[in-house]
Amino acid sequence: GCPRSSAAAVAYSSGASADRTDMVKITTVKTKPYADQKPGTSGLRKRVTVFQQNQHYAENFIQSIISVIEPAQRQAASLVVGGDGRFFMKDAIQLIVQIAAANGIGHLVIGQNGIMSTPAVSCVIRKLKAVGGIILTASHNPGGPNGDFGIKYNISSGGPGPAPEAITNKIFEVSKSLQEYHICPELRVDLEKIGKQTFEVETFQPFTVEIVDSVEAYAEMLRGIFDFAALKQLLSGPSRINVRLDAMHGVVGPYVKKIVCEELGSPANSAVNCVPQEDFGGHHPDPNLTYAADLVNTMKSGEYDFGAAFDGDGDRNMVLGKHGFFVNPSDSVAAIAANITCIPYFQKTGVKGLARSMPTSGALDNVAKALKMQLYETPTGWKFFGNLMDAGKLSLCGEESFGTGSDHIREKDGLWAVLAWLSILAARKQSVEDIMKDHWQKFGRNFFTRYDYEEVDSDAANKMIKDLETAMFDPSFVGKKFSSGDKSYEVAVADNFAYTDPVDGSVSKNQGLRIIFSDGSRIIFRLSGTGSAGATIRLYIDSYEKDPQKIYQDPQV
């Protein structure tokens, strides 16, 4: 390349003196491909030990991701990088920096200390019109040296993309034949210091790494979605409510501290476990009744009016009311939909449509019907929602596995969901429990439960599903009546769920066996995974009840 002027060399790296004109060297490293680097829609997830102990394993995969970005675009491209703070994240970020520089990427934007929640990465990609982003997370899986690690690539929409398989297949194809990767082994970046660090890389233009406040862009986005003045009144005004937010030592800690405590005025002690830890404090960062038991028990005391927990990378949430009143995720998205005008963002955009994943309860359908809104039922996987959003067909969506979101980004968003709930509390001036009880009185209640039978024998599981299909697809099955107690259920539909995407016409078949009864109650079976540890059978039961005398029972009963 051309010799650079000494003015450019001054910016060589933070604190560099004017005489630093040495170039960062690019090394080409010979490697052998790995056959197991096929990423799912949530990226490549493996045990930490796989990334650590297999030579060049992480490097190969990072090179495969960057190889998917057109060489002609790289110099002008910005790539966003962030993660959930889990073990091995900082090592992986330095590798990404070194490999990106050696492959001619012009600009990296990295969260301070590497921390950036999955929803925040989506927000920053969209805001900067970046070419994409690399997220270092294994979501709600345990972390630490014996835990899991993951590397996921999102495209310029901020999500996995309308056809994530197209991207993941490209990455996989590269990974299968990779013979070498390019790296700048001497290049080190200070992840703590906010600001730009510029490096002179041989054969390329300057390479800039920008360390940004991980919370600010995301907080600015939320200010445009919610009424922060009303939320501030709710959380710190004279008749404020007490909240307890548990970040479970995941990535959401800094976001809750800055946005909910500092900006909205909730007392500092209302947020707990807010320091991200490499092993999530030895806990499983999954916001459900089992793994967030500390929060559930604290809420039972009656001291707090509203509680919430978040997962490792910040895209899932659990909402609780006073005395530990649990809001089922299927009900959560339905309640937000029914009260959607409490959120200024939707007053501006209107409601383009609602969507839920197929196994999620029909509670959202009842709201859509009553409010005459378009409803989409999609297979499991956020990409189906993203496709509808990109086409302007979808505003609000959710799934039973504790994910809720809207078209403000292209990932599910835990903190957004919690602020949506707080907005409803502020507008309605009722408790969580009263809001849900009103909701059931108005729309009826979908009693929903899910059972996972894990590590069952694969052959036996397949046989069971085959036998079930035979019974279900017998022509006499539709119209059959089954009774339990004083209730009678008549089969209206029996099928294997298939989805035709209204945007691109793609068809997804065999998404789960559905027995749908005439009142909207459902039983669903899904078989997943044929891994070394056998199969998992998921059973979802959704029983609809509109009798006001019967809507307050325990779903398990």
Coordinates of C-alpha atoms in Angstrom, one line a residue, residues 90-500:
K90 CA -13.1 -11.3 25.7
D91 CA -10.8 -13.8 24.1
A92 CA -13.2 -14.2 21.2
I93 CA -13.6 -10.4 20.8
Q94 CA -9.8 -10.0 20.4
L95 CA -9.8 -12.7 17.8
I96 CA -12.7 -11.0 15.9
V97 CA -10.7 -7.7 16.0
Q98 CA -7.5 -9.4 14.7
I99 CA -9.3 -11.4 11.9
A100 CA -11.6 -8.5 10.8
A101 CA -8.5 -6.2 10.5
A102 CA -6.7 -8.8 8.4
N103 CA -9.7 -9.3 6.1
G104 CA -10.0 -5.6 5.3
I105 CA -13.1 -4.7 7.4
G106 CA -12.9 -0.9 7.9
H107 CA -14.7 -0.2 11.1
L108 CA -15.7 -2.2 14.2
V109 CA -18.1 -0.9 16.9
I110 CA -17.8 -2.8 20.2
G111 CA -19.6 -2.4 23.4
Q112 CA -17.5 -1.3 26.4
N113 CA -15.8 -4.3 28.0
G114 CA -17.4 -6.3 25.2
I115 CA -20.8 -6.1 26.8
M116 CA -23.9 -5.5 24.6
S117 CA -27.2 -7.2 24.9
T118 CA -28.6 -9.0 21.9
P119 CA -31.5 -6.5 21.5
A120 CA -28.9 -3.6 21.8
V121 CA -26.7 -5.2 19.1
S122 CA -29.8 -5.3 16.8
C123 CA -30.6 -1.6 17.7
V124 CA -27.0 -0.5 17.0
I125 CA -26.8 -2.4 13.6
R126 CA -30.0 -0.7 12.5
K127 CA -29.0 2.7 13.7
L128 CA -25.5 2.7 12.1
K129 CA -26.7 0.9 9.0
A130 CA -23.9 -1.6 9.7
V131 CA -23.3 -4.6 7.4
G132 CA -24.0 -6.9 10.3
G133 CA -23.1 -7.8 13.8
I134 CA -21.4 -10.7 15.7
I135 CA -23.0 -11.6 19.0
L136 CA -21.1 -13.7 21.5
T137 CA -23.7 -15.6 23.5
A138 CA -25.3 -18.9 24.2
S139 CA -28.4 -17.1 25.4
H140 CA -29.9 -18.7 28.5
N141 CA -27.4 -21.7 28.6
P142 CA -25.1 -21.8 31.6
G143 CA -21.7 -20.1 31.3
G144 CA -18.2 -20.5 32.9
P145 CA -15.2 -22.7 31.9
N146 CA -17.5 -25.8 31.9
G147 CA -20.5 -24.0 30.3
D148 CA -21.5 -23.1 26.8
F149 CA -20.3 -20.5 24.4
G150 CA -21.8 -19.2 21.2
I151 CA -21.0 -17.0 18.2
K152 CA -23.9 -15.7 16.2
Y153 CA -24.1 -13.5 13.1
N154 CA -26.9 -11.0 12.4
I155 CA -27.3 -9.2 9.1
S156 CA -28.0 -5.5 8.3
S157 CA -31.7 -5.7 9.3
G158 CA -30.4 -6.3 12.9
G159 CA -31.7 -9.8 13.0
P160 CA -30.8 -13.3 11.7
G161 CA -32.4 -12.2 8.4
P162 CA -35.4 -13.2 6.4
A163 CA -33.6 -16.4 5.3
P164 CA -31.1 -17.1 8.1
E165 CA -30.4 -20.5 6.5
A166 CA -29.0 -18.8 3.5
I167 CA -26.5 -17.0 5.6
T168 CA -25.8 -20.0 8.0
N169 CA -25.4 -22.3 5.0
K170 CA -22.9 -19.9 3.4
I171 CA -20.9 -19.8 6.6
F172 CA -21.0 -23.6 6.9
E173 CA -19.9 -24.1 3.3
V174 CA -16.9 -21.9 3.9
S175 CA -16.1 -23.6 7.2
K176 CA -16.1 -27.1 5.5
S177 CA -13.3 -26.3 3.1
L178 CA -11.3 -23.6 4.9
Q179 CA -7.6 -24.1 4.5
E180 CA -6.3 -20.8 6.0
Y181 CA -7.4 -17.7 7.8
H182 CA -5.9 -14.2 8.0
I183 CA -5.1 -12.6 11.3
C184 CA -3.2 -9.7 12.8
P185 CA -1.8 -11.5 15.9
E186 CA -0.1 -8.4 17.4
L187 CA -3.1 -6.2 17.3
R188 CA -4.7 -5.6 20.7
V189 CA -7.6 -3.4 21.6
D190 CA -8.4 -1.7 24.9
L191 CA -12.1 -2.8 25.4
E192 CA -12.5 -0.5 28.5
K193 CA -11.7 2.9 26.9
I194 CA -14.6 4.6 25.2
G195 CA -13.6 6.2 21.9
K196 CA -11.9 5.4 18.6
Q197 CA -8.6 3.4 18.3
T198 CA -7.1 3.5 14.8
F199 CA -4.6 1.1 13.4
E200 CA -2.5 1.1 10.2
V201 CA -2.9 -2.4 8.7
E202 CA -0.6 -3.4 5.9
T203 CA -2.2 -3.4 2.4
F204 CA -5.4 -1.8 3.8
Q205 CA -6.7 1.6 4.7
P206 CA -6.7 2.5 8.4
F207 CA -8.7 0.1 10.6
T208 CA -10.9 1.8 13.3
V209 CA -12.2 0.2 16.4
E210 CA -14.8 2.2 18.2
I211 CA -15.6 1.3 21.8
V212 CA -19.1 2.6 22.7
D213 CA -21.2 2.9 25.8
S214 CA -23.2 -0.4 25.5
V215 CA -26.4 1.2 26.9
E216 CA -26.7 4.6 25.3
A217 CA -28.0 3.9 21.8
Y218 CA -30.4 1.4 23.1
A219 CA -31.6 3.8 25.9
E220 CA -32.1 6.5 23.3
M221 CA -34.3 4.1 21.2
L222 CA -36.4 3.3 24.2
R223 CA -37.0 7.0 25.0
G224 CA -38.6 7.2 21.6
I225 CA -40.9 4.2 22.3
F226 CA -42.2 4.8 25.8
D227 CA -43.4 7.8 27.8
F228 CA -40.4 8.1 30.2
A229 CA -42.1 10.9 32.2
A230 CA -45.0 8.6 33.0
L231 CA -42.6 5.7 33.9
K232 CA -40.6 8.0 36.1
Q233 CA -43.7 9.0 37.9
L234 CA -44.6 5.3 38.4
L235 CA -41.2 4.4 39.7
S236 CA -40.2 7.4 41.7
G237 CA -43.2 9.6 42.2
P238 CA -45.1 10.1 45.5
S239 CA -47.3 7.0 45.0
R240 CA -44.5 5.0 43.4
I241 CA -44.6 1.2 43.1
N242 CA -41.9 -1.1 44.4
V243 CA -40.2 -3.1 41.7
R244 CA -37.6 -5.9 41.8
L245 CA -35.6 -6.6 38.7
D246 CA -33.3 -9.6 38.6
A247 CA -30.6 -9.4 35.9
M248 CA -29.3 -12.9 36.9
H249 CA -25.7 -11.8 36.5
G250 CA -26.3 -11.5 32.7
V251 CA -26.0 -8.7 30.3
V252 CA -29.1 -6.7 31.2
G253 CA -27.6 -5.6 34.6
P254 CA -26.0 -2.4 33.2
Y255 CA -29.1 -1.6 31.2
V256 CA -31.4 -1.9 34.2
K257 CA -29.1 0.1 36.4
K258 CA -28.7 3.0 33.9
I259 CA -32.3 3.1 32.5
V260 CA -34.6 2.0 35.3
C261 CA -32.6 3.1 38.3
E262 CA -30.6 6.2 37.2
E263 CA -32.9 7.6 34.5
L264 CA -36.4 6.5 35.7
G265 CA -35.5 6.9 39.4
S266 CA -36.3 3.5 40.8
P267 CA -34.2 3.0 44.0
A268 CA -30.8 1.4 43.4
N269 CA -31.8 -1.7 45.5
S270 CA -34.7 -2.5 43.2
A271 CA -32.3 -4.1 40.7
V272 CA -30.3 -7.1 41.8
N273 CA -27.5 -9.3 40.3
C274 CA -26.6 -6.5 37.9
V275 CA -22.9 -7.2 37.5
P276 CA -22.4 -9.5 34.5
Q277 CA -20.3 -12.5 35.5
E278 CA -18.5 -15.0 33.3
D279 CA -20.4 -17.9 34.9
F280 CA -23.6 -15.9 35.7
G281 CA -22.8 -16.3 39.4
G282 CA -22.9 -20.1 39.0
H283 CA -26.6 -19.9 38.1
H284 CA -28.5 -20.8 35.0
P285 CA -29.5 -17.5 33.4
D286 CA -33.0 -18.5 32.3
P287 CA -35.9 -16.4 33.5
N288 CA -38.5 -19.0 34.4
L289 CA -40.1 -20.2 37.6
T290 CA -37.4 -22.8 38.1
Y291 CA -34.2 -20.9 37.5
A292 CA -35.4 -17.5 38.8
A293 CA -36.6 -19.1 42.1
D294 CA -34.9 -16.4 44.2
L295 CA -37.0 -13.7 42.5
V296 CA -40.2 -15.8 42.9
N297 CA -39.5 -16.3 46.6
T298 CA -38.7 -12.6 47.1
M299 CA -41.9 -11.6 45.3
K300 CA -44.0 -13.9 47.5
S301 CA -43.2 -11.7 50.5
G302 CA -45.6 -9.0 49.2
E303 CA -43.0 -6.3 49.5
Y304 CA -42.8 -5.7 45.8
D305 CA -45.6 -4.8 43.3
F306 CA -43.8 -5.9 40.1
G307 CA -41.0 -8.3 39.5
A308 CA -39.0 -9.3 36.4
A309 CA -36.1 -11.5 35.4
F310 CA -33.9 -11.6 32.3
D311 CA -31.8 -14.2 30.6
G312 CA -28.0 -14.1 29.8
D313 CA -28.1 -12.1 26.6
G314 CA -31.2 -10.0 27.4
D315 CA -33.8 -11.2 24.9
R316 CA -36.0 -13.1 27.3
N317 CA -38.1 -12.0 30.2
M318 CA -40.4 -13.2 33.0
V319 CA -43.0 -10.9 34.6
L320 CA -44.4 -11.4 38.1
G321 CA -47.0 -9.4 40.1
K322 CA -47.3 -8.9 43.8
H323 CA -47.1 -12.1 46.0
G324 CA -45.4 -13.9 43.1
F325 CA -48.4 -13.8 40.7
F326 CA -47.0 -15.3 37.5
V327 CA -47.8 -13.9 34.1
N328 CA -47.5 -16.8 31.6
P329 CA -45.5 -15.6 28.5
S330 CA -48.4 -16.5 26.3
D331 CA -50.7 -14.2 28.4
S332 CA -48.0 -11.5 28.6
V333 CA -48.0 -10.8 24.8
A334 CA -51.8 -11.0 24.8
A335 CA -52.1 -8.4 27.6
I336 CA -49.6 -6.1 25.9
A337 CA -51.7 -6.4 22.7
A338 CA -54.9 -5.6 24.5
N339 CA -53.3 -2.5 26.1
I340 CA -51.1 -1.5 23.2
T341 CA -52.3 2.1 23.1
C342 CA -50.6 2.7 26.5
I343 CA -47.3 2.7 24.5
P344 CA -46.7 5.9 22.5
Y345 CA -44.7 4.1 19.8
F346 CA -47.8 2.1 18.7
Q347 CA -50.0 5.3 18.9
K348 CA -47.6 6.6 16.2
T349 CA -47.2 3.5 14.0
G350 CA -50.6 1.9 14.5
V351 CA -50.8 -1.9 14.8
K352 CA -49.8 -3.6 11.6
G353 CA -50.4 -7.1 12.9
L354 CA -49.9 -9.5 15.8
A355 CA -48.1 -12.9 15.7
R356 CA -47.2 -15.8 17.9
S357 CA -45.3 -19.0 17.4
M358 CA -47.5 -22.1 16.9
P359 CA -47.0 -23.7 20.3
T360 CA -47.8 -20.4 22.1
S361 CA -51.3 -20.3 23.5
G362 CA -54.3 -18.9 21.6
A363 CA -54.7 -16.0 24.1
L364 CA -53.3 -13.5 21.5
D365 CA -55.8 -14.8 18.9
N366 CA -58.7 -13.9 21.2
V367 CA -57.4 -10.3 21.4
A368 CA -56.8 -10.1 17.7
K369 CA -60.3 -11.3 17.0
A370 CA -61.9 -8.9 19.4
L371 CA -59.8 -5.9 18.3
K372 CA -60.1 -6.9 14.6
M373 CA -56.3 -7.1 14.2
Q374 CA -54.4 -9.4 11.7
L375 CA -52.9 -12.4 13.5
Y376 CA -50.1 -14.7 12.1
E377 CA -49.3 -18.1 13.6
T378 CA -45.7 -19.0 12.7
P379 CA -43.4 -21.9 13.3
T380 CA -41.0 -21.5 16.2
G381 CA -38.1 -19.2 15.4
W382 CA -37.8 -15.4 15.4
K383 CA -36.8 -15.2 11.7
F384 CA -40.5 -15.8 10.8
F385 CA -41.5 -12.7 12.8
G386 CA -38.6 -10.7 11.3
N387 CA -39.8 -11.5 7.8
L388 CA -43.3 -10.1 8.6
M389 CA -41.7 -7.1 10.2
D390 CA -39.5 -6.3 7.3
A391 CA -42.6 -6.4 5.1
G392 CA -44.5 -4.0 7.3
K393 CA -47.0 -6.6 8.4
L394 CA -46.2 -7.1 12.1
S395 CA -46.0 -4.8 15.1
L396 CA -46.1 -7.1 18.2
C397 CA -45.2 -10.8 18.7
G398 CA -44.3 -13.4 21.3
E399 CA -43.6 -17.0 22.0
E400 CA -44.2 -19.2 25.0
S401 CA -40.5 -19.7 25.7
F402 CA -40.4 -16.2 27.5
G403 CA -39.7 -14.1 24.4
T404 CA -41.6 -11.0 23.5
G405 CA -40.8 -8.3 21.0
S406 CA -42.0 -5.7 18.5
D407 CA -40.8 -4.2 15.2
H408 CA -38.5 -1.7 16.9
I409 CA -35.7 -4.2 16.3
R410 CA -35.3 -7.7 14.9
E411 CA -34.7 -9.7 18.1
K412 CA -36.9 -10.4 21.1
D413 CA -36.3 -7.8 23.8
G414 CA -36.6 -8.5 27.5
L415 CA -36.2 -5.0 28.9
W416 CA -38.6 -3.6 26.2
A417 CA -41.2 -6.1 27.4
V418 CA -40.8 -5.0 31.0
L419 CA -41.1 -1.3 30.1
A420 CA -44.2 -2.2 28.1
W421 CA -45.7 -3.8 31.2
L422 CA -44.7 -0.8 33.4
S423 CA -46.4 1.5 30.8
I424 CA -49.6 -0.5 31.2
L425 CA -49.4 -0.3 35.0
A426 CA -48.8 3.5 34.8
A427 CA -51.7 4.0 32.5
R428 CA -54.2 1.7 34.2
K429 CA -53.1 2.3 37.8
Q430 CA -54.0 -1.3 38.6
S431 CA -51.9 -4.2 39.9
V432 CA -50.5 -6.9 37.5
E433 CA -53.0 -9.4 39.0
D434 CA -56.0 -7.1 38.5
I435 CA -54.9 -6.3 34.9
M436 CA -54.7 -10.1 34.1
K437 CA -58.0 -10.9 35.8
D438 CA -59.8 -8.1 33.9
H439 CA -58.2 -9.5 30.7
W440 CA -59.5 -13.0 31.4
Q441 CA -63.0 -11.7 32.2
K442 CA -63.0 -9.9 28.9
F443 CA -61.4 -12.4 26.6
G444 CA -61.6 -15.7 28.4
R445 CA -58.5 -17.5 29.7
N446 CA -56.2 -19.9 27.9
F447 CA -54.8 -22.3 30.6
F448 CA -51.4 -23.1 29.2
T449 CA -48.7 -25.6 30.2
R450 CA -45.8 -27.2 28.6
Y451 CA -44.0 -30.4 29.5
D452 CA -40.6 -31.4 28.1
Y453 CA -39.7 -35.1 28.2
E454 CA -35.9 -35.0 27.6
E455 CA -33.4 -37.6 26.6
V456 CA -36.0 -40.2 25.6
D457 CA -35.0 -43.0 23.3
S458 CA -35.1 -41.7 19.7
D459 CA -36.6 -44.8 18.1
A460 CA -39.3 -45.0 20.7
A461 CA -40.1 -41.3 20.4
N462 CA -40.4 -41.6 16.6
K463 CA -42.6 -44.6 17.0
M464 CA -44.9 -42.8 19.4
I465 CA -45.2 -39.8 17.0
K466 CA -46.0 -42.2 14.1
D467 CA -48.7 -44.0 16.1
L468 CA -50.1 -40.7 17.1
E469 CA -50.2 -39.5 13.5
T470 CA -52.0 -42.7 12.5
A471 CA -54.7 -42.1 15.1
M472 CA -55.0 -38.3 14.3
F473 CA -55.1 -38.6 10.5
D474 CA -57.8 -41.3 10.6
P475 CA -60.8 -39.5 8.9
S476 CA -63.1 -40.4 11.8
F477 CA -60.9 -38.5 14.3
V478 CA -62.2 -35.1 13.4
G479 CA -65.5 -34.6 15.1
K480 CA -64.6 -37.0 18.0
K481 CA -65.6 -35.9 21.4
F482 CA -63.5 -36.2 24.6
S483 CA -64.7 -35.3 28.0
S484 CA -63.0 -34.5 31.3
G485 CA -65.0 -33.6 34.4
D486 CA -67.9 -31.5 33.2
K487 CA -66.2 -30.3 30.0
S488 CA -66.5 -31.8 26.6
Y489 CA -64.0 -31.2 23.8
E490 CA -64.8 -31.8 20.1
V491 CA -61.9 -32.3 17.6
A492 CA -62.1 -29.6 14.9
V493 CA -58.7 -29.9 13.3
A494 CA -56.0 -32.6 13.4
D495 CA -52.8 -31.8 11.4
N496 CA -49.1 -31.5 11.2
F497 CA -48.6 -27.8 11.2
A498 CA -47.3 -26.3 8.0
Y499 CA -46.6 -22.6 7.4
T500 CA -46.6 -20.7 4.1

